């Protein structure tokens, strides 16, 4: 299962294409199954139906926890670094984590949560977040983790879409110098939700909260009164494990569903191979568990591999821009997996923050979430990795469950800004606008997959048709990623970014339609159009063109109000960076906004706007150009 040389990679890759079922059966055998599968794979992309390891029965927590207890029960499963560096870090062994997960699973059961029920988790980056996730998995409840930065409205939408009957949250959260209310936000969300029977509240900040009798329960109280034994629920390989909402180019975020068997096999296989994890190495992924990277590469992948996974509560710039390097030194981190945005941001503070920290424990680096520019790639490699750590630029998506295209650390020859080669089992194809495969090297186009892998999305919760439409209908017979890419002369892949109306702001996926809907909620707004523009630190910034009811008297104030509205409807991550007031938008005669033009203007690229003759009113373009920010 573990690939150690480039030749072994080539052999594994070939085998995975020639005999995918044989290949993945061999990988899956390394895990603990209660009952073996009857059929490795059945699939039909036209119907968006994929099943892996059908008939197999397992529980992912037995693989993430129980399986390790005899050998490495005392090894840290989690190291937790709190927001404030003066507070004590906590190390939680596999034995202790197992105990805590079982106890909390019993709490969930006691309050009526059963297999198949949906549980919303809205917590800061504390060990309890991992405990809550695994406790759900233990009893077969489907977790839906909502990133702690989302608004009450976003939480409510997600709770209602999945009809969750339980919410797990905390009184508050520490994030850098800020204390953020959590329970209060959940309370506001629950005003709009009918399905929730109980809220479990963990104490973190001692922020005063209102506790509703009969509904709300304190975490610390509850875990006192339950047993520490909790048998794992037997799960079919294709039973859902979790839902994670993600933005697309249209409408509300979709609930991406992953299932127990295939997801586990894929997350663990890719973790072990991409990072070449060796026993006792300390692995630190800076993502939040509220995103897929945290699900697959803080919780499930590492724990199913018996790794030590570091969880950091705070932000890379608090108390100052040396925090990540302090953590690396303090915990002797061997593997660091982070995002280009974090790298660019820390880069901008200068090398003084890096100097003076002993980073010699680092052996491997990883990057994820957005294209990494050459400057950031070299800075990370040279100044953090001392030019002797491999750097894996890992391309993947919420929908893919795990890493798809990436170097294997230290094995695959690297090229800055290239995610390099597909992992075994992954069959990328590049297609043109008409869906025709572009073969050969030195080509570019839209990135699709022509064969399923175990971690592929199974459905969008409650709406299978949407899954079919979004991923499997653009290019029939293929999974469409929404990304553009090029394949160079060596067959190496470079991901160039989204080709749909999805933005990637600081590595966060945000749909332009979502932001527009939020802006349009403001009383003073008639209509808006949102595009992304190149931003030095964030990768992309959000540029909003807004038609106001009447010319704003105080434009600056109005901009702030719009930002506050977006924050309230979606969350602070979706706030526009620039708001330009316009009198009209460039629309075609059929009423479609020509974003191509707006994108160019937002980039300051006014010269060649292409053909604007099909516009209803070409004169608006001149106005917009004049007022560009
Ligand atoms: C982008 C995050 C370039 C891409 C794991 C994809 C990347 C979207 C890379 C998925 C990378 C992710 N290079 N682009 N290494 N990794 N992306 O669902 O546009 O939050 O479609 O999953 O991020 O974002 P998501």
mmCIF file of C-alpha atoms in Angstrom, residues 91-361:
data_model
loop_
_atom_site.group_PDB
_atom_site.id
_atom_site.type_symbol
_atom_site.label_atom_id
_atom_site.label_comp_id
_atom_site.label_asym_id
_atom_site.label_seq_id
_atom_site.Cartn_x
_atom_site.Cartn_y
_atom_site.Cartn_z
ATOM 1 C CA UNK A 91 -1.694 15.958 24.154
ATOM 2 C CA UNK A 92 -4.403 13.308 23.780
ATOM 3 C CA UNK A 93 -3.344 9.695 23.353
ATOM 4 C CA UNK A 94 -5.234 7.202 21.212
ATOM 5 C CA UNK A 95 -6.418 5.547 24.446
ATOM 6 C CA UNK A 96 -7.790 8.778 25.835
ATOM 7 C CA UNK A 97 -9.321 9.868 22.541
ATOM 8 C CA UNK A 98 -11.049 6.493 22.260
ATOM 9 C CA UNK A 99 -12.439 6.914 25.750
ATOM 10 C CA UNK A 100 -13.669 10.443 25.080
ATOM 11 C CA UNK A 101 -15.261 9.524 21.770
ATOM 12 C CA UNK A 102 -17.094 6.572 23.329
ATOM 13 C CA UNK A 103 -18.359 8.683 26.197
ATOM 14 C CA UNK A 104 -19.593 11.426 23.954
ATOM 15 C CA UNK A 105 -21.171 8.886 21.615
ATOM 16 C CA UNK A 106 -23.128 7.640 24.625
ATOM 17 C CA UNK A 107 -24.239 11.212 25.338
ATOM 18 C CA UNK A 108 -25.571 11.496 21.792
ATOM 19 C CA UNK A 109 -27.396 8.188 22.124
ATOM 20 C CA UNK A 110 -28.845 9.155 25.479
ATOM 21 C CA UNK A 111 -30.449 12.169 23.854
ATOM 22 C CA UNK A 112 -32.005 10.179 21.101
ATOM 23 C CA UNK A 113 -29.508 10.448 18.246
ATOM 24 C CA UNK A 114 -29.604 7.303 16.121
ATOM 25 C CA UNK A 115 -27.918 5.868 13.061
ATOM 26 C CA UNK A 116 -28.759 7.978 10.023
ATOM 27 C CA UNK A 117 -29.735 11.090 12.032
ATOM 28 C CA UNK A 118 -28.005 14.335 11.067
ATOM 29 C CA UNK A 119 -25.991 16.277 13.618
ATOM 30 C CA UNK A 120 -24.759 19.813 13.012
ATOM 31 C CA UNK A 121 -21.398 20.652 14.581
ATOM 32 C CA UNK A 122 -20.447 24.323 14.992
ATOM 33 C CA UNK A 123 -17.309 24.470 17.121
ATOM 34 C CA UNK A 124 -13.955 26.219 17.238
ATOM 35 C CA UNK A 125 -10.752 24.250 16.624
ATOM 36 C CA UNK A 126 -10.703 22.444 19.951
ATOM 37 C CA UNK A 127 -10.187 18.716 20.574
ATOM 38 C CA UNK A 128 -13.921 18.423 21.267
ATOM 39 C CA UNK A 129 -14.512 19.083 17.571
ATOM 40 C CA UNK A 130 -12.680 15.880 16.677
ATOM 41 C CA UNK A 131 -14.416 14.065 19.523
ATOM 42 C CA UNK A 132 -17.830 15.211 18.289
ATOM 43 C CA UNK A 133 -17.104 14.206 14.686
ATOM 44 C CA UNK A 134 -15.885 10.754 15.680
ATOM 45 C CA UNK A 135 -18.706 10.249 18.198
ATOM 46 C CA UNK A 136 -21.218 10.759 15.385
ATOM 47 C CA UNK A 137 -19.345 8.287 13.213
ATOM 48 C CA UNK A 138 -19.236 5.845 16.124
ATOM 49 C CA UNK A 139 -23.017 5.594 16.296
ATOM 50 C CA UNK A 140 -23.663 6.047 12.597
ATOM 51 C CA UNK A 141 -25.049 9.567 12.842
ATOM 52 C CA UNK A 142 -24.212 11.767 9.858
ATOM 53 C CA UNK A 143 -22.205 14.817 10.849
ATOM 54 C CA UNK A 144 -22.523 18.143 9.131
ATOM 55 C CA UNK A 145 -19.714 20.378 10.347
ATOM 56 C CA UNK A 146 -20.298 24.072 9.719
ATOM 57 C CA UNK A 147 -17.207 26.291 9.696
ATOM 58 C CA UNK A 148 -17.124 28.535 12.775
ATOM 59 C CA UNK A 149 -17.000 31.688 10.618
ATOM 60 C CA UNK A 150 -20.432 31.184 9.073
ATOM 61 C CA UNK A 151 -23.397 33.339 10.018
ATOM 62 C CA UNK A 152 -26.614 32.313 11.813
ATOM 63 C CA UNK A 153 -28.417 32.357 8.475
ATOM 64 C CA UNK A 154 -25.861 30.014 6.880
ATOM 65 C CA UNK A 155 -26.099 27.661 9.862
ATOM 66 C CA UNK A 156 -29.892 27.690 9.679
ATOM 67 C CA UNK A 157 -29.861 26.920 5.941
ATOM 68 C CA UNK A 158 -27.553 23.969 6.517
ATOM 69 C CA UNK A 159 -29.514 22.652 9.496
ATOM 70 C CA UNK A 160 -32.769 22.893 7.573
ATOM 71 C CA UNK A 161 -31.428 21.340 4.408
ATOM 72 C CA UNK A 162 -30.251 18.262 6.323
ATOM 73 C CA UNK A 163 -32.995 18.364 8.966
ATOM 74 C CA UNK A 164 -30.504 17.979 11.797
ATOM 75 C CA UNK A 165 -31.953 17.000 15.151
ATOM 76 C CA UNK A 166 -28.935 17.959 17.236
ATOM 77 C CA UNK A 167 -26.442 20.824 17.272
ATOM 78 C CA UNK A 168 -23.104 20.709 19.048
ATOM 79 C CA UNK A 169 -21.480 24.060 19.762
ATOM 80 C CA UNK A 170 -19.532 26.055 22.357
ATOM 81 C CA UNK A 171 -20.254 29.168 24.381
ATOM 82 C CA UNK A 172 -17.709 31.131 22.374
ATOM 83 C CA UNK A 173 -14.500 30.871 20.386
ATOM 84 C CA UNK A 174 -11.065 32.472 20.559
ATOM 85 C CA UNK A 175 -9.673 33.588 17.271
ATOM 86 C CA UNK A 176 -6.515 35.659 17.573
ATOM 87 C CA UNK A 177 -7.333 38.652 19.747
ATOM 88 C CA UNK A 178 -11.079 38.210 19.273
ATOM 89 C CA UNK A 179 -13.679 36.387 21.321
ATOM 90 C CA UNK A 180 -16.466 35.231 19.040
ATOM 91 C CA UNK A 181 -19.927 34.213 20.202
ATOM 92 C CA UNK A 182 -20.922 30.716 19.089
ATOM 93 C CA UNK A 183 -23.960 29.701 21.147
ATOM 94 C CA UNK A 184 -25.567 33.067 20.546
ATOM 95 C CA UNK A 185 -25.176 32.581 16.809
ATOM 96 C CA UNK A 186 -26.632 29.085 17.042
ATOM 97 C CA UNK A 187 -29.568 30.474 19.040
ATOM 98 C CA UNK A 188 -30.257 32.979 16.285
ATOM 99 C CA UNK A 189 -30.054 30.202 13.705
ATOM 100 C CA UNK A 190 -32.428 27.983 15.664
ATOM 101 C CA UNK A 191 -35.140 30.634 15.545
ATOM 102 C CA UNK A 192 -35.471 29.507 11.936
ATOM 103 C CA UNK A 193 -35.170 25.737 12.497
ATOM 104 C CA UNK A 194 -37.815 23.248 13.559
ATOM 105 C CA UNK A 195 -35.937 19.952 13.508
ATOM 106 C CA UNK A 196 -33.438 20.494 16.328
ATOM 107 C CA UNK A 197 -34.311 18.776 19.605
ATOM 108 C CA UNK A 198 -31.111 19.363 21.564
ATOM 109 C CA UNK A 199 -28.070 21.615 21.634
ATOM 110 C CA UNK A 200 -24.942 20.478 23.440
ATOM 111 C CA UNK A 201 -22.749 23.366 24.543
ATOM 112 C CA UNK A 202 -19.088 22.985 25.331
ATOM 113 C CA UNK A 203 -17.440 25.550 27.596
ATOM 114 C CA UNK A 204 -14.560 27.388 25.987
ATOM 115 C CA UNK A 205 -14.643 31.138 26.637
ATOM 116 C CA UNK A 206 -17.039 31.382 29.606
ATOM 117 C CA UNK A 207 -19.017 33.881 27.564
ATOM 118 C CA UNK A 208 -22.472 34.209 29.176
ATOM 119 C CA UNK A 209 -25.046 32.257 27.185
ATOM 120 C CA UNK A 210 -28.740 31.563 27.458
ATOM 121 C CA UNK A 211 -29.555 27.897 28.030
ATOM 122 C CA UNK A 212 -33.039 26.794 27.068
ATOM 123 C CA UNK A 213 -34.573 24.314 29.470
ATOM 124 C CA UNK A 214 -35.308 20.956 27.891
ATOM 125 C CA UNK A 215 -33.299 21.772 24.782
ATOM 126 C CA UNK A 216 -29.809 22.886 25.788
ATOM 127 C CA UNK A 217 -27.272 20.765 27.630
ATOM 128 C CA UNK A 218 -23.736 21.371 28.897
ATOM 129 C CA UNK A 219 -21.107 19.090 27.380
ATOM 130 C CA UNK A 220 -19.090 18.838 30.618
ATOM 131 C CA UNK A 221 -22.126 17.801 32.662
ATOM 132 C CA UNK A 222 -23.323 15.266 30.147
ATOM 133 C CA UNK A 223 -20.066 13.355 29.793
ATOM 134 C CA UNK A 224 -19.910 12.822 33.564
ATOM 135 C CA UNK A 225 -22.936 10.583 33.597
ATOM 136 C CA UNK A 226 -22.251 8.133 30.805
ATOM 137 C CA UNK A 227 -20.337 4.940 30.340
ATOM 138 C CA UNK A 228 -16.988 4.863 28.551
ATOM 139 C CA UNK A 229 -17.910 1.777 26.580
ATOM 140 C CA UNK A 230 -19.728 2.295 23.327
ATOM 141 C CA UNK A 231 -19.806 -0.443 20.735
ATOM 142 C CA UNK A 232 -19.290 0.901 17.232
ATOM 143 C CA UNK A 233 -22.347 0.802 14.998
ATOM 144 C CA UNK A 234 -21.875 -1.594 12.069
ATOM 145 C CA UNK A 235 -22.121 0.528 8.908
ATOM 146 C CA UNK A 236 -22.530 -0.487 5.312
ATOM 147 C CA UNK A 237 -19.682 0.775 3.186
ATOM 148 C CA UNK A 238 -22.145 2.968 1.293
ATOM 149 C CA UNK A 239 -23.947 4.396 4.343
ATOM 150 C CA UNK A 240 -23.377 8.154 4.529
ATOM 151 C CA UNK A 241 -20.590 9.252 6.865
ATOM 152 C CA UNK A 242 -20.974 12.994 6.570
ATOM 153 C CA UNK A 243 -22.403 15.954 4.722
ATOM 154 C CA UNK A 244 -20.245 18.971 4.011
ATOM 155 C CA UNK A 245 -21.713 22.031 2.337
ATOM 156 C CA UNK A 246 -19.814 23.722 -0.426
ATOM 157 C CA UNK A 247 -20.443 26.556 -2.848
ATOM 158 C CA UNK A 248 -21.166 26.095 -6.493
ATOM 159 C CA UNK A 249 -21.781 28.495 -9.338
ATOM 160 C CA UNK A 250 -25.525 28.616 -8.779
ATOM 161 C CA UNK A 251 -27.961 28.677 -5.907
ATOM 162 C CA UNK A 252 -27.446 27.662 -2.326
ATOM 163 C CA UNK A 253 -24.457 25.636 -1.138
ATOM 164 C CA UNK A 254 -24.799 21.924 -1.798
ATOM 165 C CA UNK A 255 -24.497 19.198 0.811
ATOM 166 C CA UNK A 256 -21.736 16.976 -0.529
ATOM 167 C CA UNK A 257 -22.236 13.445 0.804
ATOM 168 C CA UNK A 258 -19.380 11.032 1.492
ATOM 169 C CA UNK A 259 -19.852 7.447 2.569
ATOM 170 C CA UNK A 260 -18.094 5.264 5.138
ATOM 171 C CA UNK A 261 -16.041 2.721 3.220
ATOM 172 C CA UNK A 262 -14.672 4.405 0.113
ATOM 173 C CA UNK A 263 -14.003 7.708 1.836
ATOM 174 C CA UNK A 264 -12.032 6.011 4.606
ATOM 175 C CA UNK A 265 -9.917 3.998 2.189
ATOM 176 C CA UNK A 266 -9.231 7.031 0.021
ATOM 177 C CA UNK A 267 -8.486 9.541 2.804
ATOM 178 C CA UNK A 268 -6.087 7.183 4.563
ATOM 179 C CA UNK A 269 -4.383 5.902 1.407
ATOM 180 C CA UNK A 270 -3.715 9.385 0.097
ATOM 181 C CA UNK A 271 -2.581 10.700 3.492
ATOM 182 C CA UNK A 272 -0.052 7.916 3.971
ATOM 183 C CA UNK A 273 1.326 8.150 0.448
ATOM 184 C CA UNK A 274 1.342 11.855 -0.326
ATOM 185 C CA UNK A 275 2.972 12.763 2.978
ATOM 186 C CA UNK A 276 4.931 9.519 3.222
ATOM 187 C CA UNK A 277 3.931 9.401 6.860
ATOM 188 C CA UNK A 278 6.372 7.510 9.101
ATOM 189 C CA UNK A 279 5.473 6.298 12.613
ATOM 190 C CA UNK A 280 5.800 8.937 15.336
ATOM 191 C CA UNK A 281 6.061 11.858 12.965
ATOM 192 C CA UNK A 282 4.190 14.961 14.111
ATOM 193 C CA UNK A 283 1.881 16.192 11.385
ATOM 194 C CA UNK A 284 0.374 19.685 11.369
ATOM 195 C CA UNK A 285 -2.363 20.757 8.980
ATOM 196 C CA UNK A 286 -3.374 24.397 9.452
ATOM 197 C CA UNK A 287 -6.832 24.057 7.877
ATOM 198 C CA UNK A 288 -10.047 24.227 9.872
ATOM 199 C CA UNK A 289 -11.991 21.016 10.438
ATOM 200 C CA UNK A 290 -14.965 22.953 9.077
ATOM 201 C CA UNK A 291 -13.573 22.418 5.554
ATOM 202 C CA UNK A 292 -12.866 19.203 3.676
ATOM 203 C CA UNK A 293 -9.114 19.520 4.248
ATOM 204 C CA UNK A 294 -9.728 19.293 7.978
ATOM 205 C CA UNK A 295 -12.103 16.347 7.624
ATOM 206 C CA UNK A 296 -9.758 14.291 5.466
ATOM 207 C CA UNK A 297 -6.359 15.464 6.632
ATOM 208 C CA UNK A 298 -6.722 16.474 10.265
ATOM 209 C CA UNK A 299 -9.230 13.876 11.394
ATOM 210 C CA UNK A 300 -9.873 10.816 9.252
ATOM 211 C CA UNK A 301 -6.749 10.336 7.111
ATOM 212 C CA UNK A 302 -4.196 10.827 9.887
ATOM 213 C CA UNK A 303 -6.125 8.931 12.571
ATOM 214 C CA UNK A 304 -6.835 5.992 10.273
ATOM 215 C CA UNK A 305 -3.060 5.910 9.675
ATOM 216 C CA UNK A 306 -2.181 6.028 13.396
ATOM 217 C CA UNK A 307 -0.557 9.434 13.007
ATOM 218 C CA UNK A 308 -0.130 12.286 15.479
ATOM 219 C CA UNK A 309 -2.229 15.173 14.213
ATOM 220 C CA UNK A 310 -1.724 18.680 15.543
ATOM 221 C CA UNK A 311 -4.789 20.884 15.891
ATOM 222 C CA UNK A 312 -4.275 24.637 16.155
ATOM 223 C CA UNK A 313 -7.046 26.792 17.540
ATOM 224 C CA UNK A 314 -5.749 30.197 16.501
ATOM 225 C CA UNK A 315 -4.546 32.109 13.466
ATOM 226 C CA UNK A 316 -1.048 32.298 11.913
ATOM 227 C CA UNK A 317 -0.685 36.002 12.754
ATOM 228 C CA UNK A 318 -1.517 35.927 16.459
ATOM 229 C CA UNK A 319 0.165 37.083 18.637
ATOM 230 C CA UNK A 320 2.414 37.780 15.661
ATOM 231 C CA UNK A 321 3.406 36.435 12.268
ATOM 232 C CA UNK A 322 5.849 33.944 13.771
ATOM 233 C CA UNK A 323 3.155 31.820 15.391
ATOM 234 C CA UNK A 324 3.300 28.891 12.953
ATOM 235 C CA UNK A 325 7.094 28.736 13.251
ATOM 236 C CA UNK A 326 6.811 28.829 17.052
ATOM 237 C CA UNK A 327 4.434 25.890 16.870
ATOM 238 C CA UNK A 328 6.731 23.958 14.550
ATOM 239 C CA UNK A 329 9.613 24.458 16.952
ATOM 240 C CA UNK A 330 7.624 23.809 20.124
ATOM 241 C CA UNK A 331 6.037 20.569 18.934
ATOM 242 C CA UNK A 332 8.857 19.463 16.671
ATOM 243 C CA UNK A 333 6.544 19.298 13.708
ATOM 244 C CA UNK A 334 7.749 17.025 10.894
ATOM 245 C CA UNK A 335 5.063 17.609 8.286
ATOM 246 C CA UNK A 336 3.416 20.970 7.638
ATOM 247 C CA UNK A 337 0.382 21.230 5.348
ATOM 248 C CA UNK A 338 -0.940 24.726 4.713
ATOM 249 C CA UNK A 339 -2.496 27.039 2.127
ATOM 250 C CA UNK A 340 -0.899 29.461 -0.348
ATOM 251 C CA UNK A 341 -2.842 32.335 1.239
ATOM 252 C CA UNK A 342 -1.205 31.692 4.596
ATOM 253 C CA UNK A 343 2.193 31.470 2.941
ATOM 254 C CA UNK A 344 1.719 34.744 1.022
ATOM 255 C CA UNK A 345 0.438 36.499 4.091
ATOM 256 C CA UNK A 346 3.366 35.375 6.253
ATOM 257 C CA UNK A 347 5.751 36.175 3.430
ATOM 258 C CA UNK A 348 4.522 39.769 3.442
ATOM 259 C CA UNK A 349 5.619 40.195 7.069
ATOM 260 C CA UNK A 350 9.233 39.533 6.130
ATOM 261 C CA UNK A 351 11.829 37.004 7.160
ATOM 262 C CA UNK A 352 12.441 38.440 10.623
ATOM 263 C CA UNK A 353 9.506 36.422 11.861
ATOM 264 C CA UNK A 354 11.012 33.209 10.553
ATOM 265 C CA UNK A 355 14.572 33.788 11.740
ATOM 266 C CA UNK A 356 15.369 32.598 15.204
ATOM 267 C CA UNK A 357 12.990 29.645 15.006
ATOM 268 C CA UNK A 358 14.432 26.221 14.763
ATOM 269 C CA UNK A 359 12.573 24.617 11.889
ATOM 270 C CA UNK A 360 14.966 21.698 11.520
ATOM 271 C CA UNK A 361 12.337 19.165 12.576
#
